[in-house]
Amino acid sequence: MIFPFLSILHSPVKTEQFSPQTYAKVMGIIFLISIITGVFGEIYVPGSFIVSGDASATAFNLKSSEFLFRLGFASYLIEALCDITLTFLLYVLLRPVNNELALLAAFFRLVSTATFAIAEFFYFSSSAILNNPGFLKAFSVEQQEILIQLFLNLYGAGGIIFMVFIGVASVLFGYLMYKSRYFPRIYGALLLLGGAGFILKNFMYVLAPVYSSDLLMIPMALLVFSLPPWLLSKGINMNKWEEMKLQHSQSTTL
């Protein structure tokens, strides 16, 4: 095989170098870091300088809070690294339930991370307009402000696409978590419902914005603030894990 490490995608679940309980604990830590950096970089920082419908005020706030802006982008980079790691951990922990579905969910989650990386490119590029001498000479102040607003709008549009992809991944991972029995079923249900809420909210935002309610985010909010503490304190049910691993190994040898 040209890429030996890819054999994990098709191999039976064997005894891992690290125990599933260790993976679960690490997942709890990474999840917490992702939440903290995500809230700061994606909610607090943009909310501190973006003024809806006012390109001039947005540009002024951006210029006067450039360090905060850059700190927010740095937080996103940390969150992106955490998201990639979480995708791996979710796949490793849930592939005994159904390897193909876990792999599909992992692909959707990685695509969502890549999509948001593109959105963040537009977000970070908006600050370059204010610091690039070429832009300052070639465009008037009003044109610069409009260009900044355009980049931020593209950032927002990219966020919509991201939410749909991660919504699909969450539905799949939530289903697997619910079926696993070594995770509490309530968390699988919340992840599934949260993913469905992401999909519905963003499709409604595109098709009928008036019906795009933040109430659809409640299941995911409940999950992200309750699952990490559970993983850190309880982890997974190892008896159920061993049962599922045995079933998976038997099915792959048939």
PDB file of C-alpha atoms in Angstrom:
ATOM      1  CA  MET A   1       0.000   0.000   0.000  1.00  0.00           C
ATOM      2  CA  ILE A   2       1.364   3.406  -1.000  1.00  0.00           C
ATOM      3  CA  PHE A   3      -0.017   5.099   2.107  1.00  0.00           C
ATOM      4  CA  PRO A   4       0.081   2.493   4.892  1.00  0.00           C
ATOM      5  CA  PHE A   5      -1.542   4.780   7.445  1.00  0.00           C
ATOM      6  CA  LEU A   6      -4.775   4.704   5.414  1.00  0.00           C
ATOM      7  CA  SER A   7      -5.238   1.065   6.399  1.00  0.00           C
ATOM      8  CA  ILE A   8      -6.933   2.283   9.604  1.00  0.00           C
ATOM      9  CA  LEU A   9      -9.952   3.227   7.472  1.00  0.00           C
ATOM     10  CA  HIS A  10     -10.654  -0.414   6.593  1.00  0.00           C
ATOM     11  CA  SER A  11      -9.000  -2.467   9.307  1.00  0.00           C
ATOM     12  CA  PRO A  12     -10.923  -4.120  12.151  1.00  0.00           C
ATOM     13  CA  VAL A  13     -10.923  -2.305  15.470  1.00  0.00           C
ATOM     14  CA  LYS A  14      -7.840  -3.606  17.261  1.00  0.00           C
ATOM     15  CA  THR A  15      -6.322  -2.776  20.613  1.00  0.00           C
ATOM     16  CA  GLU A  16      -5.212   0.835  20.272  1.00  0.00           C
ATOM     17  CA  GLN A  17      -1.921   2.239  21.434  1.00  0.00           C
ATOM     18  CA  PHE A  18      -4.010   4.471  23.684  1.00  0.00           C
ATOM     19  CA  SER A  19      -7.150   3.231  25.387  1.00  0.00           C
ATOM     20  CA  PRO A  20     -10.569   4.493  24.235  1.00  0.00           C
ATOM     21  CA  GLN A  21     -10.920   6.076  27.672  1.00  0.00           C
ATOM     22  CA  THR A  22      -7.780   8.122  27.004  1.00  0.00           C
ATOM     23  CA  TYR A  23      -9.170   9.223  23.642  1.00  0.00           C
ATOM     24  CA  ALA A  24     -12.403  10.252  25.365  1.00  0.00           C
ATOM     25  CA  LYS A  25     -10.557  12.332  27.980  1.00  0.00           C
ATOM     26  CA  VAL A  26      -8.433  14.017  25.309  1.00  0.00           C
ATOM     27  CA  MET A  27     -11.609  14.707  23.353  1.00  0.00           C
ATOM     28  CA  GLY A  28     -13.074  16.458  26.388  1.00  0.00           C
ATOM     29  CA  ILE A  29     -10.005  18.703  26.720  1.00  0.00           C
ATOM     30  CA  ILE A  30      -9.864  19.518  22.996  1.00  0.00           C
ATOM     31  CA  PHE A  31     -13.609  20.184  22.984  1.00  0.00           C
ATOM     32  CA  LEU A  32     -13.238  22.712  25.814  1.00  0.00           C
ATOM     33  CA  ILE A  33     -10.389  24.521  24.043  1.00  0.00           C
ATOM     34  CA  SER A  34     -12.418  24.594  20.828  1.00  0.00           C
ATOM     35  CA  ILE A  35     -15.419  26.098  22.627  1.00  0.00           C
ATOM     36  CA  ILE A  36     -13.376  28.821  24.346  1.00  0.00           C
ATOM     37  CA  THR A  37     -11.458  29.855  21.226  1.00  0.00           C
ATOM     38  CA  GLY A  38     -14.559  29.575  19.052  1.00  0.00           C
ATOM     39  CA  VAL A  39     -16.700  31.792  21.264  1.00  0.00           C
ATOM     40  CA  PHE A  40     -13.915  34.372  21.463  1.00  0.00           C
ATOM     41  CA  GLY A  41     -12.827  34.307  17.822  1.00  0.00           C
ATOM     42  CA  GLU A  42     -16.182  33.810  16.107  1.00  0.00           C
ATOM     43  CA  ILE A  43     -18.643  35.612  18.387  1.00  0.00           C
ATOM     44  CA  TYR A  44     -16.994  38.094  20.745  1.00  0.00           C
ATOM     45  CA  VAL A  45     -14.387  39.602  18.413  1.00  0.00           C
ATOM     46  CA  PRO A  46     -16.551  40.038  15.282  1.00  0.00           C
ATOM     47  CA  GLY A  47     -19.376  41.343  17.456  1.00  0.00           C
ATOM     48  CA  SER A  48     -17.071  43.980  18.932  1.00  0.00           C
ATOM     49  CA  PHE A  49     -16.302  45.736  15.648  1.00  0.00           C
ATOM     50  CA  ILE A  50     -18.843  44.723  12.977  1.00  0.00           C
ATOM     51  CA  VAL A  51     -21.736  47.192  12.801  1.00  0.00           C
ATOM     52  CA  SER A  52     -24.532  45.792  10.665  1.00  0.00           C
ATOM     53  CA  GLY A  53     -25.402  48.091   7.766  1.00  0.00           C
ATOM     54  CA  ASP A  54     -22.697  50.644   8.596  1.00  0.00           C
ATOM     55  CA  ALA A  55     -19.515  50.074   6.569  1.00  0.00           C
ATOM     56  CA  SER A  56     -17.915  53.281   7.861  1.00  0.00           C
ATOM     57  CA  ALA A  57     -18.348  52.380  11.542  1.00  0.00           C
ATOM     58  CA  THR A  58     -17.141  48.830  10.882  1.00  0.00           C
ATOM     59  CA  ALA A  59     -13.968  50.088   9.162  1.00  0.00           C
ATOM     60  CA  PHE A  60     -13.330  52.564  11.987  1.00  0.00           C
ATOM     61  CA  ASN A  61     -13.756  49.881  14.654  1.00  0.00           C
ATOM     62  CA  LEU A  62     -11.509  47.514  12.743  1.00  0.00           C
ATOM     63  CA  LYS A  63      -8.739  50.085  12.450  1.00  0.00           C
ATOM     64  CA  SER A  64      -8.947  51.078  16.119  1.00  0.00           C
ATOM     65  CA  SER A  65      -9.069  47.472  17.381  1.00  0.00           C
ATOM     66  CA  GLU A  66      -6.626  45.795  15.029  1.00  0.00           C
ATOM     67  CA  PHE A  67      -4.848  43.798  17.730  1.00  0.00           C
ATOM     68  CA  LEU A  68      -8.156  42.404  19.001  1.00  0.00           C
ATOM     69  CA  PHE A  69      -9.034  41.545  15.406  1.00  0.00           C
ATOM     70  CA  ARG A  70      -5.755  39.642  14.957  1.00  0.00           C
ATOM     71  CA  LEU A  71      -6.204  37.942  18.313  1.00  0.00           C
ATOM     72  CA  GLY A  72      -9.586  36.734  17.140  1.00  0.00           C
ATOM     73  CA  PHE A  73      -8.054  35.278  13.988  1.00  0.00           C
ATOM     74  CA  ALA A  74      -5.352  33.551  16.049  1.00  0.00           C
ATOM     75  CA  SER A  75      -8.130  32.052  18.194  1.00  0.00           C
ATOM     76  CA  TYR A  76      -9.775  30.741  15.042  1.00  0.00           C
ATOM     77  CA  LEU A  77      -6.518  29.028  14.007  1.00  0.00           C
ATOM     78  CA  ILE A  78      -6.412  27.238  17.366  1.00  0.00           C
ATOM     79  CA  GLU A  79     -10.063  26.274  16.993  1.00  0.00           C
ATOM     80  CA  ALA A  80      -9.422  24.892  13.491  1.00  0.00           C
ATOM     81  CA  LEU A  81      -6.607  22.698  14.802  1.00  0.00           C
ATOM     82  CA  CYS A  82      -8.927  21.497  17.563  1.00  0.00           C
ATOM     83  CA  ASP A  83     -11.711  20.742  15.069  1.00  0.00           C
ATOM     84  CA  ILE A  84      -9.433  18.567  12.943  1.00  0.00           C
ATOM     85  CA  THR A  85      -8.322  16.702  16.063  1.00  0.00           C
ATOM     86  CA  LEU A  86     -11.936  16.299  17.219  1.00  0.00           C
ATOM     87  CA  THR A  87     -12.839  14.822  13.841  1.00  0.00           C
ATOM     88  CA  PHE A  88     -10.135  12.194  14.254  1.00  0.00           C
ATOM     89  CA  LEU A  89     -11.194  11.401  17.826  1.00  0.00           C
ATOM     90  CA  LEU A  90     -14.874  11.115  16.897  1.00  0.00           C
ATOM     91  CA  TYR A  91     -13.984   8.774  14.050  1.00  0.00           C
ATOM     92  CA  VAL A  92     -11.770   6.565  16.231  1.00  0.00           C
ATOM     93  CA  LEU A  93     -14.361   6.365  19.011  1.00  0.00           C
ATOM     94  CA  LEU A  94     -17.391   5.779  16.777  1.00  0.00           C
ATOM     95  CA  ARG A  95     -16.089   3.596  13.960  1.00  0.00           C
ATOM     96  CA  PRO A  96     -16.873   0.383  15.895  1.00  0.00           C
ATOM     97  CA  VAL A  97     -20.570   1.252  15.466  1.00  0.00           C
ATOM     98  CA  ASN A  98     -20.377   1.704  11.687  1.00  0.00           C
ATOM     99  CA  ASN A  99     -17.051   2.386  10.017  1.00  0.00           C
ATOM    100  CA  GLU A 100     -18.523   3.646   6.731  1.00  0.00           C
ATOM    101  CA  LEU A 101     -20.879   6.143   8.379  1.00  0.00           C
ATOM    102  CA  ALA A 102     -18.124   7.331  10.725  1.00  0.00           C
ATOM    103  CA  LEU A 103     -15.831   7.865   7.738  1.00  0.00           C
ATOM    104  CA  LEU A 104     -18.543   9.770   5.844  1.00  0.00           C
ATOM    105  CA  ALA A 105     -19.186  11.957   8.892  1.00  0.00           C
ATOM    106  CA  ALA A 106     -15.453  12.634   9.230  1.00  0.00           C
ATOM    107  CA  PHE A 107     -15.269  13.732   5.585  1.00  0.00           C
ATOM    108  CA  PHE A 108     -18.200  16.127   6.030  1.00  0.00           C
ATOM    109  CA  ARG A 109     -16.593  17.551   9.169  1.00  0.00           C
ATOM    110  CA  LEU A 110     -13.224  18.077   7.474  1.00  0.00           C
ATOM    111  CA  VAL A 111     -14.934  19.762   4.515  1.00  0.00           C
ATOM    112  CA  SER A 112     -16.712  22.068   6.964  1.00  0.00           C
ATOM    113  CA  THR A 113     -13.369  23.015   8.521  1.00  0.00           C
ATOM    114  CA  ALA A 114     -11.885  23.709   5.075  1.00  0.00           C
ATOM    115  CA  THR A 115     -14.943  25.763   4.114  1.00  0.00           C
ATOM    116  CA  PHE A 116     -14.675  27.917   7.205  1.00  0.00           C
ATOM    117  CA  ALA A 117     -10.951  28.363   6.564  1.00  0.00           C
ATOM    118  CA  ILE A 118     -11.878  29.973   3.237  1.00  0.00           C
ATOM    119  CA  ALA A 119     -14.411  32.180   5.023  1.00  0.00           C
ATOM    120  CA  GLU A 120     -11.754  33.206   7.543  1.00  0.00           C
ATOM    121  CA  PHE A 121      -9.449  34.123   4.633  1.00  0.00           C
ATOM    122  CA  PHE A 122     -11.938  36.833   3.631  1.00  0.00           C
ATOM    123  CA  TYR A 123     -12.301  37.848   7.279  1.00  0.00           C
ATOM    124  CA  PHE A 124      -8.555  38.341   7.740  1.00  0.00           C
ATOM    125  CA  SER A 125      -8.144  39.969   4.309  1.00  0.00           C
ATOM    126  CA  SER A 126     -10.475  42.792   5.330  1.00  0.00           C
ATOM    127  CA  SER A 127      -7.768  44.180   7.614  1.00  0.00           C
ATOM    128  CA  ALA A 128      -5.177  44.129   4.809  1.00  0.00           C
ATOM    129  CA  ILE A 129      -7.130  46.815   2.986  1.00  0.00           C
ATOM    130  CA  LEU A 130      -6.432  49.310   5.773  1.00  0.00           C
ATOM    131  CA  ASN A 131      -2.736  48.443   5.993  1.00  0.00           C
ATOM    132  CA  ASN A 132      -1.777  48.060   2.337  1.00  0.00           C
ATOM    133  CA  PRO A 133      -0.330  51.280   0.845  1.00  0.00           C
ATOM    134  CA  GLY A 134      -1.479  50.173  -2.600  1.00  0.00           C
ATOM    135  CA  PHE A 135      -5.104  50.037  -1.508  1.00  0.00           C
ATOM    136  CA  LEU A 136      -4.816  53.367   0.295  1.00  0.00           C
ATOM    137  CA  LYS A 137      -3.629  55.058  -2.899  1.00  0.00           C
ATOM    138  CA  ALA A 138      -5.854  53.263  -5.402  1.00  0.00           C
ATOM    139  CA  PHE A 139      -9.178  53.504  -3.555  1.00  0.00           C
ATOM    140  CA  SER A 140     -11.018  56.307  -1.850  1.00  0.00           C
ATOM    141  CA  VAL A 141     -11.990  55.979   1.808  1.00  0.00           C
ATOM    142  CA  GLU A 142     -15.565  55.087   0.860  1.00  0.00           C
ATOM    143  CA  GLN A 143     -14.382  52.452  -1.607  1.00  0.00           C
ATOM    144  CA  GLN A 144     -12.119  50.928   1.042  1.00  0.00           C
ATOM    145  CA  GLU A 145     -15.010  50.760   3.487  1.00  0.00           C
ATOM    146  CA  ILE A 146     -17.248  49.096   0.900  1.00  0.00           C
ATOM    147  CA  LEU A 147     -14.521  46.580   0.058  1.00  0.00           C
ATOM    148  CA  ILE A 148     -14.072  45.737   3.747  1.00  0.00           C
ATOM    149  CA  GLN A 149     -17.820  45.239   4.070  1.00  0.00           C
ATOM    150  CA  LEU A 150     -17.803  43.000   0.978  1.00  0.00           C
ATOM    151  CA  PHE A 151     -15.089  40.772   2.438  1.00  0.00           C
ATOM    152  CA  LEU A 152     -16.953  40.526   5.742  1.00  0.00           C
ATOM    153  CA  ASN A 153     -20.169  39.645   3.885  1.00  0.00           C
ATOM    154  CA  LEU A 154     -18.297  36.874   2.054  1.00  0.00           C
ATOM    155  CA  TYR A 155     -17.028  35.706   5.429  1.00  0.00           C
ATOM    156  CA  GLY A 156     -20.621  35.492   6.630  1.00  0.00           C
ATOM    157  CA  ALA A 157     -21.719  33.584   3.518  1.00  0.00           C
ATOM    158  CA  GLY A 158     -18.886  31.109   4.034  1.00  0.00           C
ATOM    159  CA  GLY A 159     -20.106  30.618   7.578  1.00  0.00           C
ATOM    160  CA  ILE A 160     -23.508  29.530   6.248  1.00  0.00           C
ATOM    161  CA  ILE A 161     -21.934  26.861   4.033  1.00  0.00           C
ATOM    162  CA  PHE A 162     -19.765  25.726   6.941  1.00  0.00           C
ATOM    163  CA  MET A 163     -22.798  25.302   9.194  1.00  0.00           C
ATOM    164  CA  VAL A 164     -24.568  23.070   6.659  1.00  0.00           C
ATOM    165  CA  PHE A 165     -21.575  20.748   6.255  1.00  0.00           C
ATOM    166  CA  ILE A 166     -20.897  20.477   9.982  1.00  0.00           C
ATOM    167  CA  GLY A 167     -24.624  20.003  10.499  1.00  0.00           C
ATOM    168  CA  VAL A 168     -24.602  16.902   8.287  1.00  0.00           C
ATOM    169  CA  ALA A 169     -21.498  15.604  10.095  1.00  0.00           C
ATOM    170  CA  SER A 170     -23.193  16.183  13.451  1.00  0.00           C
ATOM    171  CA  VAL A 171     -26.324  14.290  12.380  1.00  0.00           C
ATOM    172  CA  LEU A 172     -24.203  11.292  11.346  1.00  0.00           C
ATOM    173  CA  PHE A 173     -21.930  11.357  14.393  1.00  0.00           C
ATOM    174  CA  GLY A 174     -24.958  11.930  16.629  1.00  0.00           C
ATOM    175  CA  TYR A 175     -26.685   8.868  15.205  1.00  0.00           C
ATOM    176  CA  LEU A 176     -23.561   6.767  15.772  1.00  0.00           C
ATOM    177  CA  MET A 177     -23.152   8.129  19.299  1.00  0.00           C
ATOM    178  CA  TYR A 178     -26.787   7.291  20.069  1.00  0.00           C
ATOM    179  CA  LYS A 179     -26.380   3.747  18.723  1.00  0.00           C
ATOM    180  CA  SER A 180     -23.043   3.157  20.463  1.00  0.00           C
ATOM    181  CA  ARG A 181     -24.422   2.835  24.011  1.00  0.00           C
ATOM    182  CA  TYR A 182     -20.952   3.536  25.399  1.00  0.00           C
ATOM    183  CA  PHE A 183     -21.805   7.234  25.181  1.00  0.00           C
ATOM    184  CA  PRO A 184     -24.895   8.399  27.092  1.00  0.00           C
ATOM    185  CA  ARG A 185     -27.720   8.350  24.556  1.00  0.00           C
ATOM    186  CA  ILE A 186     -28.809  11.865  25.485  1.00  0.00           C
ATOM    187  CA  TYR A 187     -25.586  13.240  23.976  1.00  0.00           C
ATOM    188  CA  GLY A 188     -26.122  11.356  20.746  1.00  0.00           C
ATOM    189  CA  ALA A 189     -29.669  12.712  20.545  1.00  0.00           C
ATOM    190  CA  LEU A 190     -28.518  16.276  21.247  1.00  0.00           C
ATOM    191  CA  LEU A 191     -25.761  16.048  18.624  1.00  0.00           C
ATOM    192  CA  LEU A 192     -28.178  14.668  16.035  1.00  0.00           C
ATOM    193  CA  LEU A 193     -30.839  17.287  16.787  1.00  0.00           C
ATOM    194  CA  GLY A 194     -28.213  20.032  16.941  1.00  0.00           C
ATOM    195  CA  GLY A 195     -26.881  19.066  13.518  1.00  0.00           C
ATOM    196  CA  ALA A 196     -30.398  19.012  12.087  1.00  0.00           C
ATOM    197  CA  GLY A 197     -30.950  22.445  13.628  1.00  0.00           C
ATOM    198  CA  PHE A 198     -27.804  23.777  11.948  1.00  0.00           C
ATOM    199  CA  ILE A 199     -28.979  22.492   8.561  1.00  0.00           C
ATOM    200  CA  LEU A 200     -32.533  23.779   8.933  1.00  0.00           C
ATOM    201  CA  LYS A 201     -31.524  27.183  10.316  1.00  0.00           C
ATOM    202  CA  ASN A 202     -29.129  27.912   7.471  1.00  0.00           C
ATOM    203  CA  PHE A 203     -31.372  26.628   4.686  1.00  0.00           C
ATOM    204  CA  MET A 204     -34.173  28.775   6.109  1.00  0.00           C
ATOM    205  CA  TYR A 205     -31.778  31.745   6.238  1.00  0.00           C
ATOM    206  CA  VAL A 206     -31.208  31.313   2.493  1.00  0.00           C
ATOM    207  CA  LEU A 207     -34.805  30.524   1.501  1.00  0.00           C
ATOM    208  CA  ALA A 208     -36.910  32.368   4.104  1.00  0.00           C
ATOM    209  CA  PRO A 209     -34.752  34.422   6.517  1.00  0.00           C
ATOM    210  CA  VAL A 210     -37.692  35.365   8.726  1.00  0.00           C
ATOM    211  CA  TYR A 211     -38.015  31.720   9.826  1.00  0.00           C
ATOM    212  CA  SER A 212     -34.310  31.225  10.576  1.00  0.00           C
ATOM    213  CA  SER A 213     -34.588  31.082  14.356  1.00  0.00           C
ATOM    214  CA  ASP A 214     -31.734  30.841  16.852  1.00  0.00           C
ATOM    215  CA  LEU A 215     -33.949  28.469  18.852  1.00  0.00           C
ATOM    216  CA  LEU A 216     -32.774  25.762  16.452  1.00  0.00           C
ATOM    217  CA  MET A 217     -29.311  26.120  18.027  1.00  0.00           C
ATOM    218  CA  ILE A 218     -30.480  25.113  21.526  1.00  0.00           C
ATOM    219  CA  PRO A 219     -29.750  21.360  21.251  1.00  0.00           C
ATOM    220  CA  MET A 220     -26.173  22.017  20.116  1.00  0.00           C
ATOM    221  CA  ALA A 221     -25.678  24.623  22.845  1.00  0.00           C
ATOM    222  CA  LEU A 222     -26.812  22.100  25.461  1.00  0.00           C
ATOM    223  CA  LEU A 223     -24.403  19.536  24.038  1.00  0.00           C
ATOM    224  CA  VAL A 224     -21.259  21.682  23.868  1.00  0.00           C
ATOM    225  CA  PHE A 225     -21.617  22.834  27.472  1.00  0.00           C
ATOM    226  CA  SER A 226     -22.449  19.402  28.930  1.00  0.00           C
ATOM    227  CA  LEU A 227     -20.483  16.818  26.924  1.00  0.00           C
ATOM    228  CA  PRO A 228     -16.907  18.013  27.701  1.00  0.00           C
ATOM    229  CA  PRO A 229     -17.380  17.860  31.506  1.00  0.00           C
ATOM    230  CA  TRP A 230     -18.896  14.396  31.144  1.00  0.00           C
ATOM    231  CA  LEU A 231     -15.997  13.164  29.009  1.00  0.00           C
ATOM    232  CA  LEU A 232     -13.458  14.523  31.488  1.00  0.00           C
ATOM    233  CA  SER A 233     -15.180  13.086  34.547  1.00  0.00           C
ATOM    234  CA  LYS A 234     -16.786   9.858  33.281  1.00  0.00           C
ATOM    235  CA  GLY A 235     -15.438   9.070  29.819  1.00  0.00           C
ATOM    236  CA  ILE A 236     -17.114   6.191  27.998  1.00  0.00           C
ATOM    237  CA  ASN A 237     -18.616   2.910  29.188  1.00  0.00           C
ATOM    238  CA  MET A 238     -15.769   0.454  28.580  1.00  0.00           C
ATOM    239  CA  ASN A 239     -17.977  -2.650  28.911  1.00  0.00           C
ATOM    240  CA  LYS A 240     -20.237  -1.398  26.113  1.00  0.00           C
ATOM    241  CA  TRP A 241     -17.148  -0.398  24.098  1.00  0.00           C
ATOM    242  CA  GLU A 242     -15.737  -3.938  24.310  1.00  0.00           C
ATOM    243  CA  GLU A 243     -19.088  -5.399  23.251  1.00  0.00           C
ATOM    244  CA  MET A 244     -19.322  -3.078  20.249  1.00  0.00           C
ATOM    245  CA  LYS A 245     -15.678  -3.671  19.306  1.00  0.00           C
ATOM    246  CA  LEU A 246     -16.268  -7.431  19.360  1.00  0.00           C
ATOM    247  CA  GLN A 247     -19.351  -7.100  17.150  1.00  0.00           C
ATOM    248  CA  HIS A 248     -17.403  -4.902  14.726  1.00  0.00           C
ATOM    249  CA  SER A 249     -14.480  -7.346  14.568  1.00  0.00           C
ATOM    250  CA  GLN A 250     -16.811 -10.281  13.926  1.00  0.00           C
ATOM    251  CA  SER A 251     -18.676  -8.442  11.156  1.00  0.00           C
ATOM    252  CA  THR A 252     -15.449  -7.511   9.348  1.00  0.00           C
ATOM    253  CA  THR A 253     -14.249 -11.134   9.350  1.00  0.00           C
ATOM    254  CA  LEU A 254     -17.436 -12.514   7.794  1.00  0.00           C
TER     255      LEU A 254
END
